Short mmCIF file of C-alpha atoms in Angstrom, two decimals:
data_model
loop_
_atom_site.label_atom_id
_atom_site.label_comp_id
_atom_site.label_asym_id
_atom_site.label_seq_id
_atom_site.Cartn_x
_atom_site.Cartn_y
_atom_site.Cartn_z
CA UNK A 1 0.00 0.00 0.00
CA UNK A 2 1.59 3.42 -1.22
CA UNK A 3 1.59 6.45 1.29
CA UNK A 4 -0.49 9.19 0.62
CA UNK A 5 0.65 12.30 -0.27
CA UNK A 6 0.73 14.64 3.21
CA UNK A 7 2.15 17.78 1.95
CA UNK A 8 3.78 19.88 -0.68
CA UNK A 9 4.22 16.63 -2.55
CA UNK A 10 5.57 14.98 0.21
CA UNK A 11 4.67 12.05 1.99
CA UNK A 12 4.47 11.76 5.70
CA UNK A 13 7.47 10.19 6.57
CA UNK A 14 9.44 12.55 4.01
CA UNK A 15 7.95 15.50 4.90
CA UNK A 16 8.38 14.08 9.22
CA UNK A 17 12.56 13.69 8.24
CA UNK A 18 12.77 17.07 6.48
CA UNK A 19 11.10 18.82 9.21
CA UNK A 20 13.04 16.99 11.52
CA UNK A 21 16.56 17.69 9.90
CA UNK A 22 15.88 21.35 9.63
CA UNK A 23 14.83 22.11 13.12
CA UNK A 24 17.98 20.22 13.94
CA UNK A 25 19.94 22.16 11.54
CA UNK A 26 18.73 25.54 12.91
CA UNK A 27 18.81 24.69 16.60
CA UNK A 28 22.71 23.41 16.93
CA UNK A 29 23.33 26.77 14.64
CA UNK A 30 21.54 29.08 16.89
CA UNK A 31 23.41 27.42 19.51
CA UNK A 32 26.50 27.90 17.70
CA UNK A 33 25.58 31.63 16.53
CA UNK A 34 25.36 32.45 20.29
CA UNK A 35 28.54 30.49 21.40
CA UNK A 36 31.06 31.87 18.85
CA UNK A 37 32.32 35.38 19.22
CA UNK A 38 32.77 37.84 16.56
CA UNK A 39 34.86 36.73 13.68
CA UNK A 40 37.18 39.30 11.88
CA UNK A 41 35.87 39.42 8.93
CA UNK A 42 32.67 39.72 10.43
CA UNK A 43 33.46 42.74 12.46
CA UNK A 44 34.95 44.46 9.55
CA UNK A 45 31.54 43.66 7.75
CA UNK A 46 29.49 45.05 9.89
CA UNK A 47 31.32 48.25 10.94
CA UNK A 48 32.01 49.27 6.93
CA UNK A 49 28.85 48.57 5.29
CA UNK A 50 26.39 46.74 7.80
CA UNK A 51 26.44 49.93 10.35
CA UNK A 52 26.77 52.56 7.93
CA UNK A 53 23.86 51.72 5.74
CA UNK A 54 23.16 51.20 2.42
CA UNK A 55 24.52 53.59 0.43
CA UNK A 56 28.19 52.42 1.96
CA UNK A 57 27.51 49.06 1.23
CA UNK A 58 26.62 50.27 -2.83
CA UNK A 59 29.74 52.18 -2.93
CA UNK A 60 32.50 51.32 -0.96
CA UNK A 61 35.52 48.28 -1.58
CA UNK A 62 37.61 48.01 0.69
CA UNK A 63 40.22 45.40 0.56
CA UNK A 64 38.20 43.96 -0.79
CA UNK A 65 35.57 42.83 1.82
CA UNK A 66 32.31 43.85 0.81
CA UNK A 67 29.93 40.76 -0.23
CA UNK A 68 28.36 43.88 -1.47
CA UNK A 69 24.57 41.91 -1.89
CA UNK A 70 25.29 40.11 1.88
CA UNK A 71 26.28 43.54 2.99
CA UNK A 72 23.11 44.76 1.58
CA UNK A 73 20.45 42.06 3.33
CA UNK A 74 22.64 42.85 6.60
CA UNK A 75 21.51 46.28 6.30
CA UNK A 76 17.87 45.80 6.50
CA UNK A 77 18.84 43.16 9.53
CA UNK A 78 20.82 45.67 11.45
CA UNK A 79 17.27 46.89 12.41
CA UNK A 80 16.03 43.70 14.41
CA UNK A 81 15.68 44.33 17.95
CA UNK A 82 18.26 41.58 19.01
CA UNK A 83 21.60 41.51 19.77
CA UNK A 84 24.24 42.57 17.11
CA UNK A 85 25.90 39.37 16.45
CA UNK A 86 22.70 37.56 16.13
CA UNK A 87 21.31 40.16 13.68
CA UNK A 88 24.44 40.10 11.77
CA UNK A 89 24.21 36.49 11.48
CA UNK A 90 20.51 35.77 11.20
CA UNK A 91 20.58 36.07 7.22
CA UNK A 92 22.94 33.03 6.98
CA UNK A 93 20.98 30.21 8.77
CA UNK A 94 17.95 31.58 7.34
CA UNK A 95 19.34 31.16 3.97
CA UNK A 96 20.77 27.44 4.59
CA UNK A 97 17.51 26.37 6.18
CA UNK A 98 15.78 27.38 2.78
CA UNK A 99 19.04 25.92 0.76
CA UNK A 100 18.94 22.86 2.42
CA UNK A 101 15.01 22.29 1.78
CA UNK A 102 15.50 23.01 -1.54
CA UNK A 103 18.63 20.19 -1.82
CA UNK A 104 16.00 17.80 -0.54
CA UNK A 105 12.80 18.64 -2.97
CA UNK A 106 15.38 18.77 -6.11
CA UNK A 107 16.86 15.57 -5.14
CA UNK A 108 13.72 13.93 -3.98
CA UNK A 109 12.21 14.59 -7.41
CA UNK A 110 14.80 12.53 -9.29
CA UNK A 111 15.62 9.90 -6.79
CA UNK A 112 13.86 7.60 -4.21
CA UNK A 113 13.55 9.28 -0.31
CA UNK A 114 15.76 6.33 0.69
CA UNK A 115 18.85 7.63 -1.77
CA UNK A 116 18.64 10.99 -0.73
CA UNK A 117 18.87 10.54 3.22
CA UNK A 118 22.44 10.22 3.22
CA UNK A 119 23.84 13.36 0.51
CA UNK A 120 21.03 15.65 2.11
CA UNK A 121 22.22 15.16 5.68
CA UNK A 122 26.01 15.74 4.68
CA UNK A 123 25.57 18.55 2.56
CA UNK A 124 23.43 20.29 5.78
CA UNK A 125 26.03 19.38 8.46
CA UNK A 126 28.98 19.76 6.30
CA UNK A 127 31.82 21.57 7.64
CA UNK A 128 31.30 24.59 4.67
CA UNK A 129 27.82 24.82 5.23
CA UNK A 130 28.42 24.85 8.91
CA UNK A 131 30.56 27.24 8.96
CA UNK A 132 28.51 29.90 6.92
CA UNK A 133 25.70 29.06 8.58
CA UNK A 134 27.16 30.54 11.67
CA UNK A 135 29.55 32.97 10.45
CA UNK A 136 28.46 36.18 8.39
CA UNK A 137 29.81 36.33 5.17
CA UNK A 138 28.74 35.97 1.79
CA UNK A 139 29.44 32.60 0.46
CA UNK A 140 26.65 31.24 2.05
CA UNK A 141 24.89 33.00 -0.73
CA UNK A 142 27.46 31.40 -3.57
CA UNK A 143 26.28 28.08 -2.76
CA UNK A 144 22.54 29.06 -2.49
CA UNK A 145 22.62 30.37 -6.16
CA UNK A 146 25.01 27.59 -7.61
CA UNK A 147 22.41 24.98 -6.09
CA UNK A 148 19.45 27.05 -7.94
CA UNK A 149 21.61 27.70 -10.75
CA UNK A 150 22.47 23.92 -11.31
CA UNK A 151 18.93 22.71 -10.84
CA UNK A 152 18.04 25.28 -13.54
CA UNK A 153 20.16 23.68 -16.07
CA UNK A 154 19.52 20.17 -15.41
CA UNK A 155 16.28 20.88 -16.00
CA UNK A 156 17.26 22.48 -19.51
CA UNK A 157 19.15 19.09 -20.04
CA UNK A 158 15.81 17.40 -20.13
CA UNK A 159 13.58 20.34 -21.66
CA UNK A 160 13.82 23.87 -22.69
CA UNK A 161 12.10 26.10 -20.14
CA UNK A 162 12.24 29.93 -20.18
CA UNK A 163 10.98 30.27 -16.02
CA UNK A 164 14.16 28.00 -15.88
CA UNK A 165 16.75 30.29 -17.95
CA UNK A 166 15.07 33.93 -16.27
CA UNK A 167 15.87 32.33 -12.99
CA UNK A 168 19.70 31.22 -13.69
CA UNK A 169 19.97 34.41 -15.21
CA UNK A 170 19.21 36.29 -11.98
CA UNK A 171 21.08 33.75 -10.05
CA UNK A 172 23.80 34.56 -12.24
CA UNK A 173 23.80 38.39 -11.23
CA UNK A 174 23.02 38.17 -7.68
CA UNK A 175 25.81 35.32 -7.24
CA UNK A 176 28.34 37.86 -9.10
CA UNK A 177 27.01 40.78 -6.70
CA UNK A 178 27.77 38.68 -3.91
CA UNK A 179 31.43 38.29 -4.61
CA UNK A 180 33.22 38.05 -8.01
CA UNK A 181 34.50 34.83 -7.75
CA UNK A 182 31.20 33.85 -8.93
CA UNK A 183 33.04 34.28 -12.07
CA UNK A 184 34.58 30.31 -11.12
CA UNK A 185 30.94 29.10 -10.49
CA UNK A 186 29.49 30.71 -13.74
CA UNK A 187 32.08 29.89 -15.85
CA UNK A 188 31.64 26.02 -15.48
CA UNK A 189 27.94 26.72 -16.00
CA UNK A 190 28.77 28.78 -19.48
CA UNK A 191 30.76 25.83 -20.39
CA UNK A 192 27.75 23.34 -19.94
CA UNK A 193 25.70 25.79 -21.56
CA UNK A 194 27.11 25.16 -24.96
CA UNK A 195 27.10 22.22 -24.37
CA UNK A 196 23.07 22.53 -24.34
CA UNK A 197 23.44 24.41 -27.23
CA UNK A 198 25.29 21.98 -29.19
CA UNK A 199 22.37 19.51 -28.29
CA UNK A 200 20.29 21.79 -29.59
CA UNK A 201 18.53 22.33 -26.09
CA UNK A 202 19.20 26.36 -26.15
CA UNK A 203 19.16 28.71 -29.31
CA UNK A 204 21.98 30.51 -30.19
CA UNK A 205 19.28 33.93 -29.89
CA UNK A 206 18.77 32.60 -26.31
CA UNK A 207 22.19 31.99 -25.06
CA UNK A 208 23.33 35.22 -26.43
CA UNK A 209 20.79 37.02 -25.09
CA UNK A 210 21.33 35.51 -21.48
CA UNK A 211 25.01 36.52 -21.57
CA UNK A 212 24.55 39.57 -22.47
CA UNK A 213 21.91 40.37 -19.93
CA UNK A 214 24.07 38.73 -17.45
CA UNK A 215 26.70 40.80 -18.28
CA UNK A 216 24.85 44.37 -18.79
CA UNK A 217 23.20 43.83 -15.27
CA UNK A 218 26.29 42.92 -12.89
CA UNK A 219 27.84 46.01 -15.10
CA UNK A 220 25.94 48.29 -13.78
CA UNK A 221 25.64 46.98 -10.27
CA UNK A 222 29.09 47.36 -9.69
CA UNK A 223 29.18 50.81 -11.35
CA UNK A 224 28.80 52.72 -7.84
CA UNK A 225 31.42 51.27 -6.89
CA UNK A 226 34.35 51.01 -10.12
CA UNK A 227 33.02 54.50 -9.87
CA UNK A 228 34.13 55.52 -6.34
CA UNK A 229 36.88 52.67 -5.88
CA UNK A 230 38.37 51.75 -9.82
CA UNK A 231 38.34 48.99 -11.69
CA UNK A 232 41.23 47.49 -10.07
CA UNK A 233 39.62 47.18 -6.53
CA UNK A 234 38.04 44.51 -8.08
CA UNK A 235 40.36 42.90 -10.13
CA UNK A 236 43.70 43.64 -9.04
CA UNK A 237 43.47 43.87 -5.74
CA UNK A 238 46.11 41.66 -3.25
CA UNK A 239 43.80 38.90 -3.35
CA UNK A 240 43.06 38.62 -7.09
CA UNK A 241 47.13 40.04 -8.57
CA UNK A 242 48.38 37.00 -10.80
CA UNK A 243 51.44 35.09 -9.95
CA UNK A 244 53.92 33.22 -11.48
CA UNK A 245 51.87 30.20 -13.61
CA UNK A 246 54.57 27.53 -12.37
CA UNK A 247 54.05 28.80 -8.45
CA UNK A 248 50.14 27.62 -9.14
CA UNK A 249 51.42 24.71 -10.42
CA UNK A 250 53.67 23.72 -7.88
CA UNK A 251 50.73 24.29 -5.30
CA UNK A 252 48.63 22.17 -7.32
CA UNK A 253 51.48 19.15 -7.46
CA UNK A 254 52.09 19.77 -3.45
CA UNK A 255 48.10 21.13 -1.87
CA UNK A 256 45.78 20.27 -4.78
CA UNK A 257 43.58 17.46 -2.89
CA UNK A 258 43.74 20.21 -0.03
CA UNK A 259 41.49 22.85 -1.83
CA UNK A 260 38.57 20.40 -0.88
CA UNK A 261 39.16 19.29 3.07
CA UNK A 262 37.34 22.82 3.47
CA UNK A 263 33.89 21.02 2.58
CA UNK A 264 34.06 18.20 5.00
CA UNK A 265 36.92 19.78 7.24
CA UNK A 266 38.86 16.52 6.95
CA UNK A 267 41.55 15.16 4.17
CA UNK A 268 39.83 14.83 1.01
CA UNK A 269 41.55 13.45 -1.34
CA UNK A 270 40.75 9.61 -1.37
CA UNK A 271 37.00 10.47 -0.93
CA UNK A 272 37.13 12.67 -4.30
CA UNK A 273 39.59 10.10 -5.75
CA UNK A 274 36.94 7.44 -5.42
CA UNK A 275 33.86 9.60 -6.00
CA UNK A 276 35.52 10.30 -9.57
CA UNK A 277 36.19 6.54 -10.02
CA UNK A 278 32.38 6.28 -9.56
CA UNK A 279 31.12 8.62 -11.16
CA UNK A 280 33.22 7.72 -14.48
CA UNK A 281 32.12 4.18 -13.85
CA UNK A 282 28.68 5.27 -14.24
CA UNK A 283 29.05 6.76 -17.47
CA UNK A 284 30.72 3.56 -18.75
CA UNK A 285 27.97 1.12 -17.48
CA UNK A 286 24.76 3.81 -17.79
CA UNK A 287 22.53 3.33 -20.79
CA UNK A 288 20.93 6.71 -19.53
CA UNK A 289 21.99 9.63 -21.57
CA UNK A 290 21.08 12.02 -18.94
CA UNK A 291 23.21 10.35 -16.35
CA UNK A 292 25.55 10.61 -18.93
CA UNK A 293 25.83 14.21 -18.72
CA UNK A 294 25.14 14.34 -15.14
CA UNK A 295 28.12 12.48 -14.08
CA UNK A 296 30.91 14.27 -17.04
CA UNK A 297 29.00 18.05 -15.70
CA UNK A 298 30.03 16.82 -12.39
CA UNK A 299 33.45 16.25 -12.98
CA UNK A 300 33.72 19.25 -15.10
CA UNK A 301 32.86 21.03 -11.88
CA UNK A 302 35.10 19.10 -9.57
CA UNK A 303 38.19 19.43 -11.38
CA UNK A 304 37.26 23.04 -12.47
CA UNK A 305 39.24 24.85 -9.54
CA UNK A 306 42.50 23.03 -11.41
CA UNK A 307 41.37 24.81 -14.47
CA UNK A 308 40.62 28.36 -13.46
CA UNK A 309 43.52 28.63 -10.72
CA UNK A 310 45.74 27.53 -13.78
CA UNK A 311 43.95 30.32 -16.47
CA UNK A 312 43.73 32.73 -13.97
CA UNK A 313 47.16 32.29 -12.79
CA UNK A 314 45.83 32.53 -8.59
CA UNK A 315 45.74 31.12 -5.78
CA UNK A 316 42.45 31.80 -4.11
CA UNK A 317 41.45 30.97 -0.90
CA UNK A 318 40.09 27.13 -0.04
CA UNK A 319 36.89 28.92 0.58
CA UNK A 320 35.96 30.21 -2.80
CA UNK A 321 35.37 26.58 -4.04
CA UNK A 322 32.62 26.35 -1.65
CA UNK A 323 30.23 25.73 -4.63
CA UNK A 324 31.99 22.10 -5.40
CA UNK A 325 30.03 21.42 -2.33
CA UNK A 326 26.83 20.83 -4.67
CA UNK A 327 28.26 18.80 -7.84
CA UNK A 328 29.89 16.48 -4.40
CA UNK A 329 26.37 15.87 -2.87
CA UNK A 330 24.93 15.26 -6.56
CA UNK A 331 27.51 13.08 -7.23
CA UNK A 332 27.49 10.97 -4.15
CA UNK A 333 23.73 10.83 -4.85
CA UNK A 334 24.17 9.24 -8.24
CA UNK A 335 26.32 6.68 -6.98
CA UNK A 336 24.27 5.57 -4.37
CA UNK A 337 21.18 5.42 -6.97
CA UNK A 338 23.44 2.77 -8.45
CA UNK A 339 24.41 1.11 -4.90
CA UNK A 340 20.79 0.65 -3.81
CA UNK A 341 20.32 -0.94 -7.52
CA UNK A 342 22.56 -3.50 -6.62
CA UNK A 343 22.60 -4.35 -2.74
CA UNK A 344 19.34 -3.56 -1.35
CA UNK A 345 19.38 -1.96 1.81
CA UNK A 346 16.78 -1.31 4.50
CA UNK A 347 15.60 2.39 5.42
CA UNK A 348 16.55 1.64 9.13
CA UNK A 349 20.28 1.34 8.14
CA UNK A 350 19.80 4.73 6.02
CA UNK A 351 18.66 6.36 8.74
CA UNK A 352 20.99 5.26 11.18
CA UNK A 353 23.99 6.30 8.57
CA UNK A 354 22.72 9.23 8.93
CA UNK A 355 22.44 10.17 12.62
CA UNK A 356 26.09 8.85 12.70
CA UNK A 357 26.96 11.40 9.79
CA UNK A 358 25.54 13.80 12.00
CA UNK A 359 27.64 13.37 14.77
CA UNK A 360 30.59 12.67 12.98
CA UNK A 361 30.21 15.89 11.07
CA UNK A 362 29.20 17.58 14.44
CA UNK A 363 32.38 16.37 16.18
CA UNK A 364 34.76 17.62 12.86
CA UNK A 365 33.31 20.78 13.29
CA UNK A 366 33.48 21.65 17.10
CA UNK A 367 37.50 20.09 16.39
CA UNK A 368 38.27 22.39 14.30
CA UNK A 369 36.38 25.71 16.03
CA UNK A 370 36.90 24.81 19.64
CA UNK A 371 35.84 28.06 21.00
CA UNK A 372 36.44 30.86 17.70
CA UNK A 373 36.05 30.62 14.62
CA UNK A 374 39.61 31.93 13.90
CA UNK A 375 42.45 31.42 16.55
CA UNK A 376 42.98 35.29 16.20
CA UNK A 377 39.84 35.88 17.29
CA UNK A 378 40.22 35.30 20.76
CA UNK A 379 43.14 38.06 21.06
CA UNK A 380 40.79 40.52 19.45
CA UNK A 381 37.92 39.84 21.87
CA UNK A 382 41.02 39.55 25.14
CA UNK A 383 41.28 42.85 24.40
CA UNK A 384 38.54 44.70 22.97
CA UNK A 385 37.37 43.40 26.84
CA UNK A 386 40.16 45.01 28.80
CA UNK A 387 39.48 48.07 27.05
CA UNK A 388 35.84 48.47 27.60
CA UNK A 389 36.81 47.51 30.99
CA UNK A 390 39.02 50.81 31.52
CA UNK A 391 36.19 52.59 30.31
CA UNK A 392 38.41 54.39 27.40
CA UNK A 393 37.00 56.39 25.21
CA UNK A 394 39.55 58.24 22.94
CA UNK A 395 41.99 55.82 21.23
CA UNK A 396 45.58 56.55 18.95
CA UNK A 397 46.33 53.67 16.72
CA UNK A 398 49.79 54.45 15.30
CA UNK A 399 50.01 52.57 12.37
CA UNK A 400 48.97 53.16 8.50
CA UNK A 401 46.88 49.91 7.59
CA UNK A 402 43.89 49.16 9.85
CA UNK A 403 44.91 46.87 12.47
CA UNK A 404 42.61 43.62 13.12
CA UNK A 405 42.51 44.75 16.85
CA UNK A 406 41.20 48.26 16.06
CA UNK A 407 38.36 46.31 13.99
CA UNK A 408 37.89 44.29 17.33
CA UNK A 409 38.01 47.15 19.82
CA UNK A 410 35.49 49.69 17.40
CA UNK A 411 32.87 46.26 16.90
CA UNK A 412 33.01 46.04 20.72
CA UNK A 413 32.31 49.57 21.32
CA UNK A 414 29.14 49.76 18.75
CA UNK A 415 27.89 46.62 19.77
CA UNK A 416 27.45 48.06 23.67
CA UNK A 417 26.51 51.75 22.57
CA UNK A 418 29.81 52.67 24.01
CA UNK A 419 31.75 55.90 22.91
CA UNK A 420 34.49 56.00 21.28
CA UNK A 421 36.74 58.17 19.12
CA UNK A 422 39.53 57.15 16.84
CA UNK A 423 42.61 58.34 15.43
CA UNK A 424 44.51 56.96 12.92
CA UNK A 425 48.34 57.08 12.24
CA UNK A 426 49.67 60.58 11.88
CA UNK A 427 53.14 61.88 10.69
CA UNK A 428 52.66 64.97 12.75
CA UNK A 429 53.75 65.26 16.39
CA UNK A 430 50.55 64.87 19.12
CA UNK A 431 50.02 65.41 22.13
CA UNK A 432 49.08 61.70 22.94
CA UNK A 433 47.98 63.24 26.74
CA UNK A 434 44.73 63.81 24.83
CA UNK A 435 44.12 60.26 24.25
CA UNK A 436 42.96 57.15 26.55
CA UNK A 437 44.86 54.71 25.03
CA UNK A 438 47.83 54.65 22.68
CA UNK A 439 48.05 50.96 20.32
CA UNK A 440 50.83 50.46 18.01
CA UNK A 441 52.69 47.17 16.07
CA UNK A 442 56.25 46.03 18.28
CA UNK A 443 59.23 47.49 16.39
CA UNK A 444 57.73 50.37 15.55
CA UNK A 445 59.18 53.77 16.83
CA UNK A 446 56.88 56.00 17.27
CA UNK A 447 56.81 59.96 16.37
CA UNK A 448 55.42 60.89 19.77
CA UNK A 449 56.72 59.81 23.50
CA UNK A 450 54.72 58.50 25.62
CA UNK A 451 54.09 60.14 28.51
CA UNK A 452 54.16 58.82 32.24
CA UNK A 453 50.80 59.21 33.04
CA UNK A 454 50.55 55.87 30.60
CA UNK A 455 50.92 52.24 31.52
CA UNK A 456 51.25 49.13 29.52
CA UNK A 457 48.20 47.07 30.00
CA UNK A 458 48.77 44.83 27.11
CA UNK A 459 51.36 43.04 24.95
CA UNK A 460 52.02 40.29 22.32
CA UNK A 461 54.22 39.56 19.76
CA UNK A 462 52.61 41.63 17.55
CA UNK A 463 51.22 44.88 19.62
CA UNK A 464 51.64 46.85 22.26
CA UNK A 465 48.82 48.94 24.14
CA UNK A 466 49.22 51.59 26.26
CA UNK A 467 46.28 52.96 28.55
CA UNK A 468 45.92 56.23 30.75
CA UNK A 469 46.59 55.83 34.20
CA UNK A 470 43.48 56.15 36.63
CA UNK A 471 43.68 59.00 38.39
CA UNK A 472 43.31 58.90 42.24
CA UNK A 473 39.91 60.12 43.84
CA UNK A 474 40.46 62.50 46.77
#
């Protein structure tokens, strides 16, 4: 006897587990957003564009570090009556609830409940989508609109839809607005799409006219700010400047499995070694043409960060290949299609796979973020505390660049509605009696003595601060 259908297509024990995964989901994040202090890059988020509004978050690019359409949907959250962290970071878990309900409908439509169990639960406790769960930042957002994106296409790879082609096309954009590297994600996705138009699934009038909206609208989103920053802010600044082709390569020969332990937070080499071996297996032995294409778009897009870091001559960060983190679940999916095919096995076993995922995934995660998300992190909040403690108010940091700790100390201060005024490095003598508290990098000499009515109430390897004494009450 077949189960009746108990909800938005679902039936009741499918729509019982997806309920019950995303209540877990959100309540050990919640109880992760609360535990974890402010993160650098955070800080610097929200005291650049989230605090000063929209019009900053348009216009400025600094560094860079504005996920400029993140920075944007932190504005309007900057206005909830809760604490700052937990408005700054509300956005994310929001967004990977809806991501990861999404995952399951898309996968539940091509494959039995029983295959999808397992990818579901570790794409929503995987260490990536952990991590941006909790953390504010924009790639959250890159995987949201590569998972839309891809389901867009796959449905072109069965039948030409234009709902399906307006919504990758505004994926497209708002994935680019979120951070340029976007440009990795879409360009594996412009490679399958001639492939669709080689197979005569997309017009050559269509595809054109996609690009060329694409790239007319993310034009003209970023014009504020090539207008107030330059071109080069976005694509020569220190994290995008090319290097030497045979440096990529020799990080490729030496850390190339290690650009994907970010999406599990363990070694991942032998787990993509054997998910390729599978999935090429699969186009040997499939009859399916679909599955065909399925499995060679998948390892187009697992071998793509090879490609671009080699054409692009960089060597970006192991979090800007978040996106793998969908062709991996799809993948894995596949292959356990085929698995089930072969050695049937019963639901119970699924299901207990997959609490054991959970924890294992769990445990990876609390391993590798013990108490901050970054080990820095804890020196920032040590002594944005000792600070707020002295009650300063009026602060001197002696150095050009913006040091992490003043990032720390200001987020501190606007977070408690605390005062505080800052001054930056200056080549002229001051009077630095006018200030509470004097921070500058070891080594440095600086243009102004300091005075004996300062003490040294912190020191590291790196800094040095010096705070006003207290003066005596009569």
């Amino acid at each position: 006897m077949k189960s009746k259908v108990y909800f938005i297509g679902l039936k009741k024990e499918e729509y019982i587990y997806l309920i019950t995964i995303i209540i877990l989901y959100l309540f050990i994040n919640l109880f992760r957003i609360n535990f974890y202090p402010i993160y650098i890059d955070e800080a610097f988020t929200y005291l650049n564009f989230t605090s000063k509004g929209f019009v900053s978050s348009l216009t400025d690019y600094p560094e860079p570090n504005n996920h400029v359409f993140f920075s944007l949907i932190s504005n309007v959250f900057y206005y909830f009556p809760f604490d700052t962290i937990l408005n700054l970071r509300l956005p994310n878990i929001i967004i990977g609830g809806i991501t990861s309900g999404i995952l399951y409908f898309f996968l539940r439509k091509e494959f039995s409940h029983k295959v999808v169990i397992i990818p579901h639960i570790i794409f929503t406790f995987s260490y990536i989508f952990s991590f941006y769960s909790v953390f504010a930042r924009g790639y959250m957002l890159i995987i949201f609109f590569t998972l839309i994106s891809f389901i867009c296409l796959y449905h072109l790879s069965k039948q030409f839809n234009s709902i399906d082609l307006i919504i990758f096309s505004i994926c497209s954009i708002l994935g680019f607005y979120t951070i340029p590297i976007y440009l990795y994600v879409f360009a594996t996705f412009f490679i399958y799409l001639c492939f669709l138009l080689y197979k005569n699934h997309l017009t050559i009038k269509h595809f054109l006219i996609l690009n060329l909206v694409i790239g007319i609208c993310v034009i003209l989103l970023y014009s504020p700010i090539i207008y107030f920053n330059g071109i080069e802010a976005i694509t020569n600044n220190k994290f995008t400047q090319k290097i030497e082709r045979t440096v990529v390569l020799d990080y490729i020969n030496f850390n190339g499995k290690g650009i994907y332990d970010k999406l599990l937070g363990v070694k991942s080499g032998l787990i993509l070694l054997l998910l390729t071996i599978c999935l090429i297996f699969i186009t040997i032995i499939s009859p399916n043409k679909l599955k065909h294409q399925t499995a060679l778009a998948l390892l187009l897009f697992l071998y793509s960060p090879f490609l671009y870091m080699l054409i692009h001559s960089v060597i970006p960060g192991a979090r800007t290949w978040c996106f793998i983190l969908i062709p991996f679940v799809f993948g894995i999916t596949l292959i356990l299609n085929e698995i089930y095919k072969i050695t049937p096995i019963h639901k119970s076993f699924v299901y207990l796979g997959g609490i054991l995922l959970i924890i294992i995934q769990s445990h990876i995660f609390i391993k590798s973020n013990p108490k901050y998300a970054h080990p820095f992190d804890q020196v920032g909040e040590t002594i944005a505390q000792k600070v707020i403690k002295k009650g300063y108010q009026n602060f001197y940091f002696d150095n050009k660049d913006l040091l992490s700790e003043q990032v720390f100390i200001e987020f501190e201060y606007h977070r408690k509605n605390k005062i505080i005024h800052v001054k930056n490095h200056s080549s002229k003598t001051l009077n630095l009696d006018l200030f509470d508290c004097v921070i500058y990098k070891n080594g440095v000499i600086l243009n102004q003595k300091i005075s004996e009515n300062f003490i040294e109430i912190y020191n590291d390897n790196s800094i040095t601060i010096m705070g006003k004494r207290k003066r005596k009450t009569q």
